[in-house]
C-alpha positions as a printed NumPy array, in Angstrom:
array([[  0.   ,   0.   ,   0.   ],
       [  1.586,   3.538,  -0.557],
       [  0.424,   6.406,   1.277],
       [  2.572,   9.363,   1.61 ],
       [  5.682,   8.825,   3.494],
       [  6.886,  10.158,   7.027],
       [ 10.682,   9.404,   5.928],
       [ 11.097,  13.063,   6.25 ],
       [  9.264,  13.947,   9.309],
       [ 10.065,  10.949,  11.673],
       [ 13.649,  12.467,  12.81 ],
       [ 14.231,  12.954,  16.602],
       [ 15.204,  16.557,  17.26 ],
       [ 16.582,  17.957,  20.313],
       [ 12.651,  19.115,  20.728],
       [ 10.728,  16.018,  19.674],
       [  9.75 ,  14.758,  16.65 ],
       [  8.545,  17.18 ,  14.328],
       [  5.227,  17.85 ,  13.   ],
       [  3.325,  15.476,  11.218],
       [  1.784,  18.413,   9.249],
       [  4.925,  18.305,   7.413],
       [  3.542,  15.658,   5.392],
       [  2.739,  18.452,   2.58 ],
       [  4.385,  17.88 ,  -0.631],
       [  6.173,  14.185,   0.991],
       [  7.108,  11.638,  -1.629],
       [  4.387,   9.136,  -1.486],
       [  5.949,   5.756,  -0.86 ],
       [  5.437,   2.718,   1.236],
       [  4.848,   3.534,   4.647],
       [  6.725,   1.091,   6.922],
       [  5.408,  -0.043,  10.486],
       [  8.129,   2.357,  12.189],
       [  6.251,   5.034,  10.588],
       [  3.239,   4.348,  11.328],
       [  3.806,   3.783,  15.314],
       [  5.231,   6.944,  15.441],
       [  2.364,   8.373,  14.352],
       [  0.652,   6.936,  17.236],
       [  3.056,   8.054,  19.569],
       [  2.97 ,  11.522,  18.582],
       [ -0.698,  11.677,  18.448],
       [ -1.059,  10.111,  21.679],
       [  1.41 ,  12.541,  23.553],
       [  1.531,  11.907,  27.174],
       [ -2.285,  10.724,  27.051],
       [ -1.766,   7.445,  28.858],
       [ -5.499,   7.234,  30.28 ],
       [ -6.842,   2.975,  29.846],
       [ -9.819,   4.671,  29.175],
       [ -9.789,   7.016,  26.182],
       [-13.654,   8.493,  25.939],
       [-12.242,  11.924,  24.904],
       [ -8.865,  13.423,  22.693],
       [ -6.409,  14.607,  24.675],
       [ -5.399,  18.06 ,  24.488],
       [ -2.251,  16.632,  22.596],
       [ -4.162,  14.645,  19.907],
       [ -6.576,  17.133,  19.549],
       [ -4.216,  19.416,  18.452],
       [ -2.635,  17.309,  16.141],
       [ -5.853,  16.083,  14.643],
       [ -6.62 ,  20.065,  13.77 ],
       [ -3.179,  20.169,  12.373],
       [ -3.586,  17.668,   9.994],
       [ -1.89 ,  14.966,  11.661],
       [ -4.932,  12.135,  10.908],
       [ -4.705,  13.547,   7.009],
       [ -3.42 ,   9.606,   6.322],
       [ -6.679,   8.062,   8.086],
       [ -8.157,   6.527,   4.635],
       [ -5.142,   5.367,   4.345],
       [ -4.303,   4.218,   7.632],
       [ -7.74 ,   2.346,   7.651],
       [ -7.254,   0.51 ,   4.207],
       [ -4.291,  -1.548,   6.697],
       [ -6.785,  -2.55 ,   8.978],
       [ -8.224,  -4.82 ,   5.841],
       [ -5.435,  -5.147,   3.88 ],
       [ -3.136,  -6.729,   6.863],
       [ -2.654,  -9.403,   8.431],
       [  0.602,  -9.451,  11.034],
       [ -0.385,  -8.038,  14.999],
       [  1.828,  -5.405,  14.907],
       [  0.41 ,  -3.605,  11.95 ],
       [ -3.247,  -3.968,  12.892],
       [ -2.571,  -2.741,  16.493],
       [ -0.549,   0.402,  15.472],
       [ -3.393,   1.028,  12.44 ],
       [ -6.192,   0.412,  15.017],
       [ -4.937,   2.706,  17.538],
       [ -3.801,   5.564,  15.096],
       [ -7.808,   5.26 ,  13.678],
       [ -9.349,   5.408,  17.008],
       [ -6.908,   8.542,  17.665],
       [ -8.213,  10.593,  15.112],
       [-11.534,   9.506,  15.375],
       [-12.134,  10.281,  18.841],
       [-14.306,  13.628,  19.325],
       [-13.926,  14.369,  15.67 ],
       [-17.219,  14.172,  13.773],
       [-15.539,  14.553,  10.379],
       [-12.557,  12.182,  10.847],
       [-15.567,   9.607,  11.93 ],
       [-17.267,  10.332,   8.417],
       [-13.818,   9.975,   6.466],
       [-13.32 ,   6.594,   8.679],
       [-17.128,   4.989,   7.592],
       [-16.28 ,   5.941,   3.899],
       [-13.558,   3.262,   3.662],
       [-15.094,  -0.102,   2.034],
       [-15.429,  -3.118,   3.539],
       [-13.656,  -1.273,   6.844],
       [-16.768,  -2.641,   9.119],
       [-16.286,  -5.741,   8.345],
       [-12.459,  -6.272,   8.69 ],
       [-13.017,  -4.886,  12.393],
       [-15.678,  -6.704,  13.166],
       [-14.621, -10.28 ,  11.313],
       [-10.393,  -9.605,  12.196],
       [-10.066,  -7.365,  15.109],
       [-12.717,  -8.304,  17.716],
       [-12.194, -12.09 ,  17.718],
       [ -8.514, -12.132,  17.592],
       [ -6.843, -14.213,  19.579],
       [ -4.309, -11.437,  20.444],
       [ -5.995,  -9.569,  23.421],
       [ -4.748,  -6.067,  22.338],
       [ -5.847,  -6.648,  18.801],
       [ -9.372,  -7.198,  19.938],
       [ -9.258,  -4.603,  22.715],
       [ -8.64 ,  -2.073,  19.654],
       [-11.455,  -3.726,  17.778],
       [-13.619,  -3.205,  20.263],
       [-12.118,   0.379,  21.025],
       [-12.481,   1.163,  18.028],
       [-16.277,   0.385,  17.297],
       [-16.658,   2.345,  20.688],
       [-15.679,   5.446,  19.38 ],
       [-16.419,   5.16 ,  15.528],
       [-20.485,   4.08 ,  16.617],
       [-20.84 ,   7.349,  18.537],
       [-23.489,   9.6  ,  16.705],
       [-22.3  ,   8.421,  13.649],
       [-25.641,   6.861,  11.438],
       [-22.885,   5.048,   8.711],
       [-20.587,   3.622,  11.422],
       [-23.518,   2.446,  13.722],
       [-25.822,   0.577,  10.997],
       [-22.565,  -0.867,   8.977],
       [-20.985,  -2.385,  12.114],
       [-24.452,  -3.861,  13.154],
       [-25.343,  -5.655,   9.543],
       [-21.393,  -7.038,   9.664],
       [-22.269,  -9.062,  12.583],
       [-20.941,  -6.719,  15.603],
       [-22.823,  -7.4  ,  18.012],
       [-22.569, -11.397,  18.198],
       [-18.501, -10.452,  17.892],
       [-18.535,  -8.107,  20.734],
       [-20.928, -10.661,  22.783],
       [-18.455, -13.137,  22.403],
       [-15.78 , -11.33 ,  23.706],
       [-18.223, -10.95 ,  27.014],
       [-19.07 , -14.261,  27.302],
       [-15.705, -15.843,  26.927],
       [-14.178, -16.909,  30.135],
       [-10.276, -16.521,  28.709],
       [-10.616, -12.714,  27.76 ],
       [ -8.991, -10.393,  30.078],
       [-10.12 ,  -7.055,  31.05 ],
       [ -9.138,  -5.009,  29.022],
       [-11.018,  -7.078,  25.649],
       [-14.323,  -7.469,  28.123],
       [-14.375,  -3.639,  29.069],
       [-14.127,  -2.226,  25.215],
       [-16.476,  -4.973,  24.066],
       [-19.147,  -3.987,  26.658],
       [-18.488,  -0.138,  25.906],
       [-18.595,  -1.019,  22.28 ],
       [-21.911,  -2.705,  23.01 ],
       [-23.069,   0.289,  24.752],
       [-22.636,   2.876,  22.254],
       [-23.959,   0.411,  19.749],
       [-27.115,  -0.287,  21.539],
       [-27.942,   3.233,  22.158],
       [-30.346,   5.922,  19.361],
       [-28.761,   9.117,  18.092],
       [-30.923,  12.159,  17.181],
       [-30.341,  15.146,  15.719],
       [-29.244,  17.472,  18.666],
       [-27.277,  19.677,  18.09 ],
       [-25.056,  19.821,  21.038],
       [-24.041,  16.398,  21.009],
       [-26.368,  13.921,  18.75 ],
       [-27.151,  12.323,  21.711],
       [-30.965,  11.025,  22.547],
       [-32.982,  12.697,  25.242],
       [-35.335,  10.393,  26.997],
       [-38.37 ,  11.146,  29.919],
       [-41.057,   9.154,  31.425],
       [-44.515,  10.848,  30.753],
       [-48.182,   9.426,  31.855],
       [-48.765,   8.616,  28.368],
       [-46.768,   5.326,  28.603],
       [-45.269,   2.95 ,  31.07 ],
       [-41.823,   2.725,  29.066],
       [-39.146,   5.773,  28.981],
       [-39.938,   8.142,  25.843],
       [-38.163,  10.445,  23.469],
       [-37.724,  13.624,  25.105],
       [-39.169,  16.212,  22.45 ],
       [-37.689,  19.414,  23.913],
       [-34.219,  18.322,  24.372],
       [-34.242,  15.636,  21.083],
       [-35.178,  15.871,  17.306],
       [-35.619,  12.771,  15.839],
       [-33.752,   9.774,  15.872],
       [-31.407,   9.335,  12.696],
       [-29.597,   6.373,  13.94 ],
       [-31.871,   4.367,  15.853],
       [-30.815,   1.503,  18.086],
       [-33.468,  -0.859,  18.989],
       [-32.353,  -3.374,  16.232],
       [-28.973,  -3.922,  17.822],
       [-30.699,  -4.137,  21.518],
       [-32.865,  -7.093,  19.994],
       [-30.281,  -8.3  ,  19.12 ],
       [-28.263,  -8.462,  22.377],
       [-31.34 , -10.031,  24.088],
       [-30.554, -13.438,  21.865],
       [-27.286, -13.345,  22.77 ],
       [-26.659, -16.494,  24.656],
       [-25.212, -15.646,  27.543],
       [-24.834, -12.448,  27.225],
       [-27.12 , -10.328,  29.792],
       [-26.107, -12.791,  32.444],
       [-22.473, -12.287,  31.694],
       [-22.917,  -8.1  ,  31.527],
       [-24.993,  -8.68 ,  35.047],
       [-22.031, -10.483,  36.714],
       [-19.746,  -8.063,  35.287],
       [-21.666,  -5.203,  36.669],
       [-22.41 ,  -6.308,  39.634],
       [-18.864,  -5.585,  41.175],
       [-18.199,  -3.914,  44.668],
       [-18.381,  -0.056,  44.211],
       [-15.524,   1.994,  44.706],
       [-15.692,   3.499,  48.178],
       [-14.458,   6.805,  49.844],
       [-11.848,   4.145,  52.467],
       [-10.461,   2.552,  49.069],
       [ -6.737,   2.302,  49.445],
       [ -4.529,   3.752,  46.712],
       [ -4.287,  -0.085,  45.257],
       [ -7.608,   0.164,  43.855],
       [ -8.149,   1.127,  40.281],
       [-10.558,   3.576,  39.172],
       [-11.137,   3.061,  35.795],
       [-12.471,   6.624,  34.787],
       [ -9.343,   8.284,  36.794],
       [ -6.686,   6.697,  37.622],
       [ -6.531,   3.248,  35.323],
       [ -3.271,   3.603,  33.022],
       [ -2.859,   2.17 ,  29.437],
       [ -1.341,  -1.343,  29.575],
       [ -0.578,  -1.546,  33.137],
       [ -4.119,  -1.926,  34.383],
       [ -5.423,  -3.965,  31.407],
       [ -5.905,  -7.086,  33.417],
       [ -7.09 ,  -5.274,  36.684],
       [-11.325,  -6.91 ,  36.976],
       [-12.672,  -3.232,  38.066],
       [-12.316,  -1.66 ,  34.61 ],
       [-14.811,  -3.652,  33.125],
       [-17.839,  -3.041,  36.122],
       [-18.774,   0.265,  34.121],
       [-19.038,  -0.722,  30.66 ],
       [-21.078,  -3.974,  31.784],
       [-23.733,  -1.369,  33.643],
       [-23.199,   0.876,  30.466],
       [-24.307,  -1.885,  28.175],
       [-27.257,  -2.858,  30.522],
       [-28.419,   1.05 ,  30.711],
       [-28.659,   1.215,  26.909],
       [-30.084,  -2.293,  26.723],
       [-33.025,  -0.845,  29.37 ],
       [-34.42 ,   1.181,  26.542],
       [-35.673,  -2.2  ,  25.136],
       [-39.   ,  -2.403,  27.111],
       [-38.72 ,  -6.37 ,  26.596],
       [-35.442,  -6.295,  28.141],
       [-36.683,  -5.048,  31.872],
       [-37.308,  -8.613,  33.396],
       [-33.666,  -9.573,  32.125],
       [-32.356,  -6.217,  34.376],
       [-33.952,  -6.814,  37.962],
       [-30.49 ,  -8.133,  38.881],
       [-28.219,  -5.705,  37.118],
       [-30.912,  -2.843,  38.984],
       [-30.215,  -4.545,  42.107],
       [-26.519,  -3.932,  41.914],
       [-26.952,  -0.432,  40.701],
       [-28.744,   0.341,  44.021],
       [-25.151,  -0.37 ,  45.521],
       [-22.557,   0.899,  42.303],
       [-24.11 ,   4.166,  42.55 ],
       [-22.239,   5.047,  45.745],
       [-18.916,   4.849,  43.704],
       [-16.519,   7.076,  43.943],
       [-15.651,   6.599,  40.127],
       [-17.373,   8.868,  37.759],
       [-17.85 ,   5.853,  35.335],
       [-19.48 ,   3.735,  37.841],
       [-21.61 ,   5.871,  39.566],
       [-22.908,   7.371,  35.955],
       [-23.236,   4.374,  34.314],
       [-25.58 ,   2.715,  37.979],
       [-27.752,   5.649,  37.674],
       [-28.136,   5.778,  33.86 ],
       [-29.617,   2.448,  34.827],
       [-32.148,   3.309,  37.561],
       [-33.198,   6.028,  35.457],
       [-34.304,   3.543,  32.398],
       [-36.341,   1.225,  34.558],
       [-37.953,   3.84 ,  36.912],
       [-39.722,   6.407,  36.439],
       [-39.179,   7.036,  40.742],
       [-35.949,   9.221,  41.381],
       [-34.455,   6.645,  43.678],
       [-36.284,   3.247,  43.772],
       [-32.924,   1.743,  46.173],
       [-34.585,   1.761,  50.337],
       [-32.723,  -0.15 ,  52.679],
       [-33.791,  -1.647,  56.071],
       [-31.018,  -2.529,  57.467],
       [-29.594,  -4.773,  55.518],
       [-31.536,  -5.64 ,  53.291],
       [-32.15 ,  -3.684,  50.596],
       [-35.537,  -2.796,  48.703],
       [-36.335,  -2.152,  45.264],
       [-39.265,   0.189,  44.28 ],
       [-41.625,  -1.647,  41.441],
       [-42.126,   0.735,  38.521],
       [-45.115,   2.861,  39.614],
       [-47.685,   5.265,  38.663],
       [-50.674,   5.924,  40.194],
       [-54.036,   8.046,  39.427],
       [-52.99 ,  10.901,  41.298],
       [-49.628,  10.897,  39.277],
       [-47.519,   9.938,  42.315],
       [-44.3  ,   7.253,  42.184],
       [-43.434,   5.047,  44.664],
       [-41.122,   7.621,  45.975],
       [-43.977,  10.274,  46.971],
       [-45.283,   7.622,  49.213],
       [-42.326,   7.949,  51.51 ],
       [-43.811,   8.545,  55.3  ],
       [-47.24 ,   7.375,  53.601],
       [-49.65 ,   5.549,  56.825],
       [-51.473,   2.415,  55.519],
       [-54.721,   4.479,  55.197],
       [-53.087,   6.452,  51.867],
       [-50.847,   3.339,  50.7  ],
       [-54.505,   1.773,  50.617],
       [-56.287,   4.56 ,  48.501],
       [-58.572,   4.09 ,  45.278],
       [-55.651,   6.259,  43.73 ],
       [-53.226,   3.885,  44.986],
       [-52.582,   2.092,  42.127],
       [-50.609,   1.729,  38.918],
       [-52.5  ,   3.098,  35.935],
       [-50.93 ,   1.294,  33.695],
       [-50.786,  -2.667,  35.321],
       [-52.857,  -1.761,  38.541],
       [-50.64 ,  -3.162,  40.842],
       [-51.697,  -1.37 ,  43.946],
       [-48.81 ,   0.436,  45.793],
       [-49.111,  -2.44 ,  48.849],
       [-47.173,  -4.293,  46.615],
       [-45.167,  -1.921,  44.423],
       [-43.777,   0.34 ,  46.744],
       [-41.49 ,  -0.408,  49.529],
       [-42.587,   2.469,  51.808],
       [-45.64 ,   0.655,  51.154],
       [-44.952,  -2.48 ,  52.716],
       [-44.27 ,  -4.   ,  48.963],
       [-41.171,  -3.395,  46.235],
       [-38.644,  -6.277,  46.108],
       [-36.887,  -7.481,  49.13 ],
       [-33.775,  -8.304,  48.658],
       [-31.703,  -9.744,  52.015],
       [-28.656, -10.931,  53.295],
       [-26.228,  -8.561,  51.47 ],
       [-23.332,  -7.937,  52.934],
       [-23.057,  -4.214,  52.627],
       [-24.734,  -1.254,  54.889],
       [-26.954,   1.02 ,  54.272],
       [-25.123,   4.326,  53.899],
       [-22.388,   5.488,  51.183],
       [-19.349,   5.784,  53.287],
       [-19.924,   2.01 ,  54.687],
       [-20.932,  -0.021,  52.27 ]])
């Protein structure tokens, strides 16, 4: 393959190595592997976050100085070869340029059959960082992009990604950018200006989350195929559940412990089990927006009661994301004790959730209003100030932030 050369460019001055912008007027030539992972290392810069969700101010830069002008190129690789080395430095130089750049995503969807070779030669790879990339890379490439999201779906992403999930031998690192991969793919993208993201509210008109009309436009990019789809995943929801349901990250944590949206460094932490707890409750939260999908999540809720307390960003986001797709109720999480109790999704005549009932005598849990006007389960039953919710004992964890 020839692309233009960095023959020129790649030479180690006494202040770095100089601009890739310098690639104007190059002799195009084959670019060798050198090359190319010096690319990556300059576009990376000191960034050496596990979790890349966002450019650094060092890749931005070089992305606006026309550092990622190669990505076509760069991407043609990813199908055209075959040896570790090349497909980890291509991967990771895409994913680079891609990241919080709308129009390097677009230039990235345009390359045929580009999907595919991710989702058929990346993801499964036996190499863990290969498929960590893969899965990196369909992360960041899905993200309000209508091309990237659709394409990697009809190539077969989502059974690719599952696998990665299921399968015991993975490490960390593949399980956590398969989930997040998962996530993004399972969410809908609208036309909203600020971000393309989807707005969604619970109204009285339905007893499933809606599309939030004053903060989204429509959906261009809509996701409920690929949440289907992760429902007939064998395996799947129980392995995202097990995933999720890790101990939270408290405020007594020792230094040891890894936070993955802080303090979890490239390479070093790839095998640490924490990273993957928030892209397993990321996946669940999107996959929440399937109303089938709700008696699959009563576990993955339960543990969200107890991830929200995290002290990671990631974690506690990702918990409450949840609890905010299956009920309508700000907090549904009550604990006695310990045991802990989960508010049924409620609604009653007078337009009150199980969390207006809180101090509530028997007299007004027992009301003609006191019922669900959508199932007419009566609030003795769905509400746990109520007498009713779902009990769930014999946890070993307390009922207040700084002790569980």
């Amino acid at each position: 393959m020839r692309v233009l050369s960095l023959v020129n460019t790649l030479i180690f001055h006494g202040c770095g190595l100089l601009s890739l912008s310098a690639l104007a007027g190059a002799e195009e030539k084959d670019m060798t592997l050198e090359e190319l992972q010096a690319m990556v290392i300059q576009l990376k810069g000191d960034d050496t976050r596990l979790f890349r969700w966002s450019a650094g101010e060092v890749t931005a830069a070089h992305q606006a100085g026309g550092s990622c002008n190669p990505l076509a190129d760069v991407a043609q690789l990813l199908i055209d070869k075959t040896d570790d080395d090349w497909l980890i430095a291509a991967a990771d130089y895409c994913t680079l340029c891609i990241t919080d750049n709308p129009g390097h995503r677009a230039t990235f969807s345009l390359v045929p059959d580009i999907h595919k070779a991710v989702v058929e030669k990346l993801v499964p790879s036996e190499n863990p960082a290969v498929s960590a990339l893969g899965g990196h890379l369909i992360y960041i490439a899905t993200y309000t992009n209508e091309k990237n999201h659709q394409y990697f779906y009809q190539q077969g992403a989502v059974s690719a990604l599952s696998k990665v999930v299921v399968d015991e031998t993975a490490i960390p690192i593949q399980k956590m950018y398969a989930a997040s991969a998962l996530q993004n793919m399972a969410a809908s993208y609208c036309e909203t200006h600020q971000d393309g993201c989807c707005y969604w509210e619970w109204t009285d008109e339905s007893p499933d989350v809606q599309l939030d009309p004053q903060h989204s436009t429509e959906i261009f990019s809509d996701g409920s195929k690929v949440r289907k789809a992760m429902l007939r995943q064998e395996g799947l929801i129980e392995a995202l559940t097990e995933l999720a349901c890790h101990p939270p990250i408290l405020p007594h944590a020792d230094d040891s412990i890894v936070m993955p949206g802080d303090s979890a460094i490239a390479e070093e932490d790839d095998h640490e089990p924490q990273i993957v707890t928030w892209a397993a409750m990321a996946a669940l939260k999107n996959l929440a927006l399937e109303p089938s999908a709700k008696p699959e999540l009563d576990k993955a809720l339960e543990c969200a009661c107890y991830l929200k307390f995290s002290m990671d960003w990631l974690e506690e986001s990702k918990s409450y994301g949840l609890i905010q797709f299956l009920r309508r109720t700000g907090d549904p999480c009550w604990w006695r004790g310990a045991t802990l109790c989960i508010d049924d999704d409620f609604l009653d005549g007078g337009l009150y959730t199980c969390s207006d009932y809180e101090g509530s005598n028997p007299e007004e849990c027992q009301g003609e209003d006191s019922k669900d006007i959508f199932t007419g389960e009566p609030a003795t039953k769905a509400c746990c100030e109520c007498g009713g919710g779902i009990e769930v004992p014999n946890r070993e964890h307390s009922t207040t932030g700084d002790e569980l």
